[in-house]
Short mmCIF file of C-alpha atoms in Angstrom, two decimals:
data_model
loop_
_atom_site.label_atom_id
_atom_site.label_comp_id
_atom_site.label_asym_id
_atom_site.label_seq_id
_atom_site.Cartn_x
_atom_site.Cartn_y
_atom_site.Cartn_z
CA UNK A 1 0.00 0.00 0.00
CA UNK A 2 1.05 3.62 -0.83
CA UNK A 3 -0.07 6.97 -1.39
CA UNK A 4 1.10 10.10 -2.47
CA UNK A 5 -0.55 13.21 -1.55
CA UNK A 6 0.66 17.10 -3.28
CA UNK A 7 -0.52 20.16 -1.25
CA UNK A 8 -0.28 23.08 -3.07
CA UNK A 9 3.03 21.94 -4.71
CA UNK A 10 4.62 20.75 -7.67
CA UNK A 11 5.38 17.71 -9.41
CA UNK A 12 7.08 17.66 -12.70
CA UNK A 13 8.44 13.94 -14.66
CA UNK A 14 11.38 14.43 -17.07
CA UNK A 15 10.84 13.42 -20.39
CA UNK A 16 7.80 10.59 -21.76
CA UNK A 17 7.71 8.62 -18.47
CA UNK A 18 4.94 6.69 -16.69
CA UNK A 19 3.43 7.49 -13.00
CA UNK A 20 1.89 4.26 -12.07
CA UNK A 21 -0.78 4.16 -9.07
CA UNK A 22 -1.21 0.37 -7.56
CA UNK A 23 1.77 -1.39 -9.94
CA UNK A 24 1.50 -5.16 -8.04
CA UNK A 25 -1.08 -7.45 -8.24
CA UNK A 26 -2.49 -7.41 -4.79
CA UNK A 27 -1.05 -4.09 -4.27
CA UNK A 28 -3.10 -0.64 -3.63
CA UNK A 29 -1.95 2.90 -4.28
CA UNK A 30 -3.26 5.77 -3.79
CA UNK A 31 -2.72 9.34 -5.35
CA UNK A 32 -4.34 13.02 -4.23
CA UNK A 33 -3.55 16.52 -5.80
CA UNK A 34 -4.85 18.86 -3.21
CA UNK A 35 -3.55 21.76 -4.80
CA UNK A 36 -0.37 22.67 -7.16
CA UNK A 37 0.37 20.93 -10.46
CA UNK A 38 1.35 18.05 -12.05
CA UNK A 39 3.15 17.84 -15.11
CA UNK A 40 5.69 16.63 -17.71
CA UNK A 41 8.56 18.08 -19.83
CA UNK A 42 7.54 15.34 -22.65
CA UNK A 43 4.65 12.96 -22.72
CA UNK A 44 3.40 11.63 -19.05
CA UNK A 45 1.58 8.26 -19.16
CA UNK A 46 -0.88 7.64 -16.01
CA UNK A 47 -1.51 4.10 -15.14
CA UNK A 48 -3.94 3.99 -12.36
CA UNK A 49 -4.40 0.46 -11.42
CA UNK A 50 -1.73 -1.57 -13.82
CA UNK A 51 -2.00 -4.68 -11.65
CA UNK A 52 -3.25 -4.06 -8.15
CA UNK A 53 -5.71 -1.46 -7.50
CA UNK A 54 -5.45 2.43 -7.45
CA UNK A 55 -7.19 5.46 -6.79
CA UNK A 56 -6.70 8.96 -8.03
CA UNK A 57 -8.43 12.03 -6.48
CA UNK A 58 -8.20 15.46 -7.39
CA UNK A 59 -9.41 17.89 -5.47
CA UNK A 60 -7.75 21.14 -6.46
CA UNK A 61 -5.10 22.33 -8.99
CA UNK A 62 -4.08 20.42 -12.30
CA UNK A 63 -2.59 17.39 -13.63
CA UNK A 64 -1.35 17.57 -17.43
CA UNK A 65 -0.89 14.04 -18.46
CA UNK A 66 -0.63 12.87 -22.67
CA UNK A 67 -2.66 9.62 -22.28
CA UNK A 68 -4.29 7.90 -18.64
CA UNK A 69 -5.39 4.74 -18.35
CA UNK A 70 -7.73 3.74 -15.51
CA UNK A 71 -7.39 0.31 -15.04
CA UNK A 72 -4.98 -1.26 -17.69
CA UNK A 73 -4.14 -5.33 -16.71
CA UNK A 74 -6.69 -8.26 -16.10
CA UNK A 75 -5.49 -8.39 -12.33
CA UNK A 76 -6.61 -4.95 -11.92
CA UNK A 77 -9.70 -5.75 -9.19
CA UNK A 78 -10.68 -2.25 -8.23
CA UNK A 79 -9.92 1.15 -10.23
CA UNK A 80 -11.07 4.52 -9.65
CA UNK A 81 -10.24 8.35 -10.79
CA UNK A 82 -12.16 10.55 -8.72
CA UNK A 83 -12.46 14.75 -9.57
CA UNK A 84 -14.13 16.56 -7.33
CA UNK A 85 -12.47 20.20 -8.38
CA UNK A 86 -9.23 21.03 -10.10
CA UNK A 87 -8.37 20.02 -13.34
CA UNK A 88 -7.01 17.17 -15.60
CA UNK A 89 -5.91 17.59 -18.94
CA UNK A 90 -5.36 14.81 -21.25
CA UNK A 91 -3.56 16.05 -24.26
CA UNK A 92 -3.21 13.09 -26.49
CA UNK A 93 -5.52 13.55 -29.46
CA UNK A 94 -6.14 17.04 -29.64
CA UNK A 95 -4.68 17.84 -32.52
CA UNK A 96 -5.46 17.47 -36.17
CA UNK A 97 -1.99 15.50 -36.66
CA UNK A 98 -2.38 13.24 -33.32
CA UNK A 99 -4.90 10.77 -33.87
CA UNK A 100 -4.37 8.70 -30.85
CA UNK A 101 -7.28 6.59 -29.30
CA UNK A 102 -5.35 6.50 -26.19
CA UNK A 103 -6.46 9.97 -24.35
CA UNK A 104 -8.89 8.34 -21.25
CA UNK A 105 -8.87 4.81 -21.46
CA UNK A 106 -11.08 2.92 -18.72
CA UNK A 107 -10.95 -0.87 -17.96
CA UNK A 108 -8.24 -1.07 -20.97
CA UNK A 109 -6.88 -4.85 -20.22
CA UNK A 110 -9.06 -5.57 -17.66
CA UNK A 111 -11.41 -8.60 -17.70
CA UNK A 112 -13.33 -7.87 -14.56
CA UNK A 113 -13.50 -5.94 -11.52
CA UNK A 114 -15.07 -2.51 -11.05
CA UNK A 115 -13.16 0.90 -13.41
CA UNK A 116 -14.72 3.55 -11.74
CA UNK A 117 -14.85 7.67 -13.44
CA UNK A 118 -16.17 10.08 -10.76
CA UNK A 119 -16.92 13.45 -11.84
CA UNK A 120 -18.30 15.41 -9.15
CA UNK A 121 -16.53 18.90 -9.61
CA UNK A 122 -13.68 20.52 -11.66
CA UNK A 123 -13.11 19.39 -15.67
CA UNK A 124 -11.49 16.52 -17.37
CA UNK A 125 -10.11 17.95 -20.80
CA UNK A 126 -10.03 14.74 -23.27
CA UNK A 127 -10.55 14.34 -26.60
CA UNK A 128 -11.57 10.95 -25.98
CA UNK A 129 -13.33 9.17 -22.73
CA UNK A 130 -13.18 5.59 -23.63
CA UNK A 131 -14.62 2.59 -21.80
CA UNK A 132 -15.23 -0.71 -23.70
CA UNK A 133 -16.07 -2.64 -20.58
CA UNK A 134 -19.53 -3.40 -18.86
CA UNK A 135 -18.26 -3.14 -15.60
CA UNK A 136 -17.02 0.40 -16.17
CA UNK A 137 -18.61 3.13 -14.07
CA UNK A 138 -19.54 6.50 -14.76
CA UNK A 139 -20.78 8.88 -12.96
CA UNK A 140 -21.25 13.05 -12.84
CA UNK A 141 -23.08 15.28 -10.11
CA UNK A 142 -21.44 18.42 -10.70
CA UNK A 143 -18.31 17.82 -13.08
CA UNK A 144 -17.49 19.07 -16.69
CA UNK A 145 -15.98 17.33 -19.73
CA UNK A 146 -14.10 19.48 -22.12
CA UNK A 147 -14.40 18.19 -25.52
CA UNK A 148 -10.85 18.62 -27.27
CA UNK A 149 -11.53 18.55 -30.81
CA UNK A 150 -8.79 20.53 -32.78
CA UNK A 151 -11.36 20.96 -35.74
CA UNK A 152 -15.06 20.21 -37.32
CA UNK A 153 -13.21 17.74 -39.44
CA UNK A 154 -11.34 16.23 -36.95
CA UNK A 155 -11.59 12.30 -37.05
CA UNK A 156 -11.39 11.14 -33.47
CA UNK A 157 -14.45 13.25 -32.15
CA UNK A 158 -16.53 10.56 -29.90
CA UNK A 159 -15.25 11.77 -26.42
CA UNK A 160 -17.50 10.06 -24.38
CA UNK A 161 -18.31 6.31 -25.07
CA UNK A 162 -19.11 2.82 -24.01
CA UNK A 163 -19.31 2.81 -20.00
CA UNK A 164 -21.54 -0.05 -18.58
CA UNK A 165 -23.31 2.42 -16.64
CA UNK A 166 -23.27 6.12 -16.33
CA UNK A 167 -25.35 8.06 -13.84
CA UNK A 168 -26.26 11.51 -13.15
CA UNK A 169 -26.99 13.71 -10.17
CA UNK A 170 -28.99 16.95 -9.99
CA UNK A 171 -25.84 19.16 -10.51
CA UNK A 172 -25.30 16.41 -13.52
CA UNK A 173 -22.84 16.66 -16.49
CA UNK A 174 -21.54 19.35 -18.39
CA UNK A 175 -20.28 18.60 -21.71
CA UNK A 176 -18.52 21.40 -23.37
CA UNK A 177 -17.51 21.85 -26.84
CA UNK A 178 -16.32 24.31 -28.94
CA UNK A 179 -16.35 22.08 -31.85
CA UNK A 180 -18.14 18.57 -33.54
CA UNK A 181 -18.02 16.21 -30.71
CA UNK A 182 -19.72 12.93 -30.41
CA UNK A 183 -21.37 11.59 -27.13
CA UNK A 184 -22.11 7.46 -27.78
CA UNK A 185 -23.47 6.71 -24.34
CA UNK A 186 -26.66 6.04 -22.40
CA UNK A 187 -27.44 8.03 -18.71
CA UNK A 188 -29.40 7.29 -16.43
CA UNK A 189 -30.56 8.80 -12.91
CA UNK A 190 -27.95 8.60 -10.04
CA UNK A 191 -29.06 6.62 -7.27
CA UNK A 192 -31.18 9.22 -4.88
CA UNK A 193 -31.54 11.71 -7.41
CA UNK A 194 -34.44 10.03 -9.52
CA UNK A 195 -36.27 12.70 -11.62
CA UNK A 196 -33.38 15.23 -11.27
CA UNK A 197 -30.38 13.38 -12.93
CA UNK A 198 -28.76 16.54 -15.69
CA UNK A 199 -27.09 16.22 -18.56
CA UNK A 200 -26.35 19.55 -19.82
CA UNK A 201 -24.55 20.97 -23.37
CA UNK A 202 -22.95 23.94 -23.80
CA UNK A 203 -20.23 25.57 -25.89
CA UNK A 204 -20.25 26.59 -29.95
CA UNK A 205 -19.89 23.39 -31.28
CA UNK A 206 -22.38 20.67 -32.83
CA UNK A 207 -22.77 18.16 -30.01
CA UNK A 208 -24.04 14.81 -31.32
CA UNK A 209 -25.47 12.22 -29.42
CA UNK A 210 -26.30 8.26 -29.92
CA UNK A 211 -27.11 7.23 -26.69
CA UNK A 212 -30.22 4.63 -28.12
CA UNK A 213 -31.63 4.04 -24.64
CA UNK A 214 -30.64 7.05 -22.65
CA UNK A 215 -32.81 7.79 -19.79
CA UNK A 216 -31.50 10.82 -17.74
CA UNK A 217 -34.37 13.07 -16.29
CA UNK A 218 -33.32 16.58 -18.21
CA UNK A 219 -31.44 17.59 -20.62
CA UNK A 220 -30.47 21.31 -21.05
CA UNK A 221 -29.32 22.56 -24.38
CA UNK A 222 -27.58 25.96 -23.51
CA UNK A 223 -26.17 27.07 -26.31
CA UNK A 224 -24.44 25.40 -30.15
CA UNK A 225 -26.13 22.99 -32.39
CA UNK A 226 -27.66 19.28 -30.31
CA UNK A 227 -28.20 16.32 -32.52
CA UNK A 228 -30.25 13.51 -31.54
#
């Protein structure tokens, strides 16, 4: 068991390296930005949950990162990434000349257990939020995703796709974009907020959306172009 825990400080890897949180099987780690940055002077892999299990929680400041994975072997039993205020920026994809499917992967290896995204404050800037797992977990009762999507012709635009579940609260889900971005996921209500659960759009762009069984409560269009 560890855990590493940044108050209002800095933390900056040299060069493309890889911050791993819970590397064992059987292992747990445990990481917390409570302030300050974190950073890299190339491209910063985070791995939480390679083999045991890991938990990442920011609460304030920001943590600049060029792909994360959340959950990434088949030992991984228990995975979690939890923002409750701050930022995280995930930088892999948001350009017309990267077209990396990397970005936010959730569950990426694993083969069971529980890969958990908490949005609950703050943003997560991604082009892409990836989960191609039934046990993944979303859920959002007060956080915003920032779509990242360099242009309209961009050709990795789905940002937000394929979680097993993904619930919403009554301070819900922002999704911003400035620009085409695709949404292929159903919502439903978070437990104890039945009849309240938000998704809500905002920013220039055209925000598309495929969810084919998608049940949240409200949905506020505030301002762009929403395609159903």
């Amino acid at each position: 068991t560890g855990r590493m825990e940044l108050v209002d400080s800095s933390l900056v890897v040299n060069g493309s390296r890889e911050i791993t949180v819970g590397e064992n099987k059987g292992s747990f780690g445990e990481m917390v930005l409570n302030g300050g940055t974190v950073s890299s002077s190339g491209n910063l892999t985070l791995m939480v949950g390679r083999k045991g299990s890991g938990k990442l929680t920011i609460n304030k400041g920001t943590l600049t990162a060029y792909a994360v994975f959340n959950g990434y072997e088949s030992d991984s039993p228990l995975t979690e990434v939890v923002i409750n205020g701050g930022k995280m920026e995930v930088t892999a994809g948001n350009n017309d000349n990267d077209n990396s499917w990397y970005a936010f992967r959730v569950g990426q290896g694993m083969t069971s257990g529980t890969a958990r995204l908490v949005l609950n404050g703050g943003e997560l800037q991604a082009a892409r939020v990836f989960c191609n797992k039934t046990f993944g977990e979303f859920e959002a009762n007060g956080g915003t995703l920032v779509a990242y999507s360099p242009s309209v012709s961009a050709k990795n635009t789905i940002h937000l796709k394929g979680f097993g579940s993904a619930k919403l609260g009554s301070l819900g889900l922002t999704i911003r974009a400035d620009k085409a971005s695709h949404t292929k996921q159903n919502f439903c209500d978070l437990a104890g907020h039945e009849g309240s659960g938000l998704l809500r759009l905002t920013g220039a762009g055209v925000k598309y959306l495929y969810g084919t069984d998608s049940k949240e409560s409200i949905m506020r269009c505030v301002e762009g172009k929403t395609v159903l």
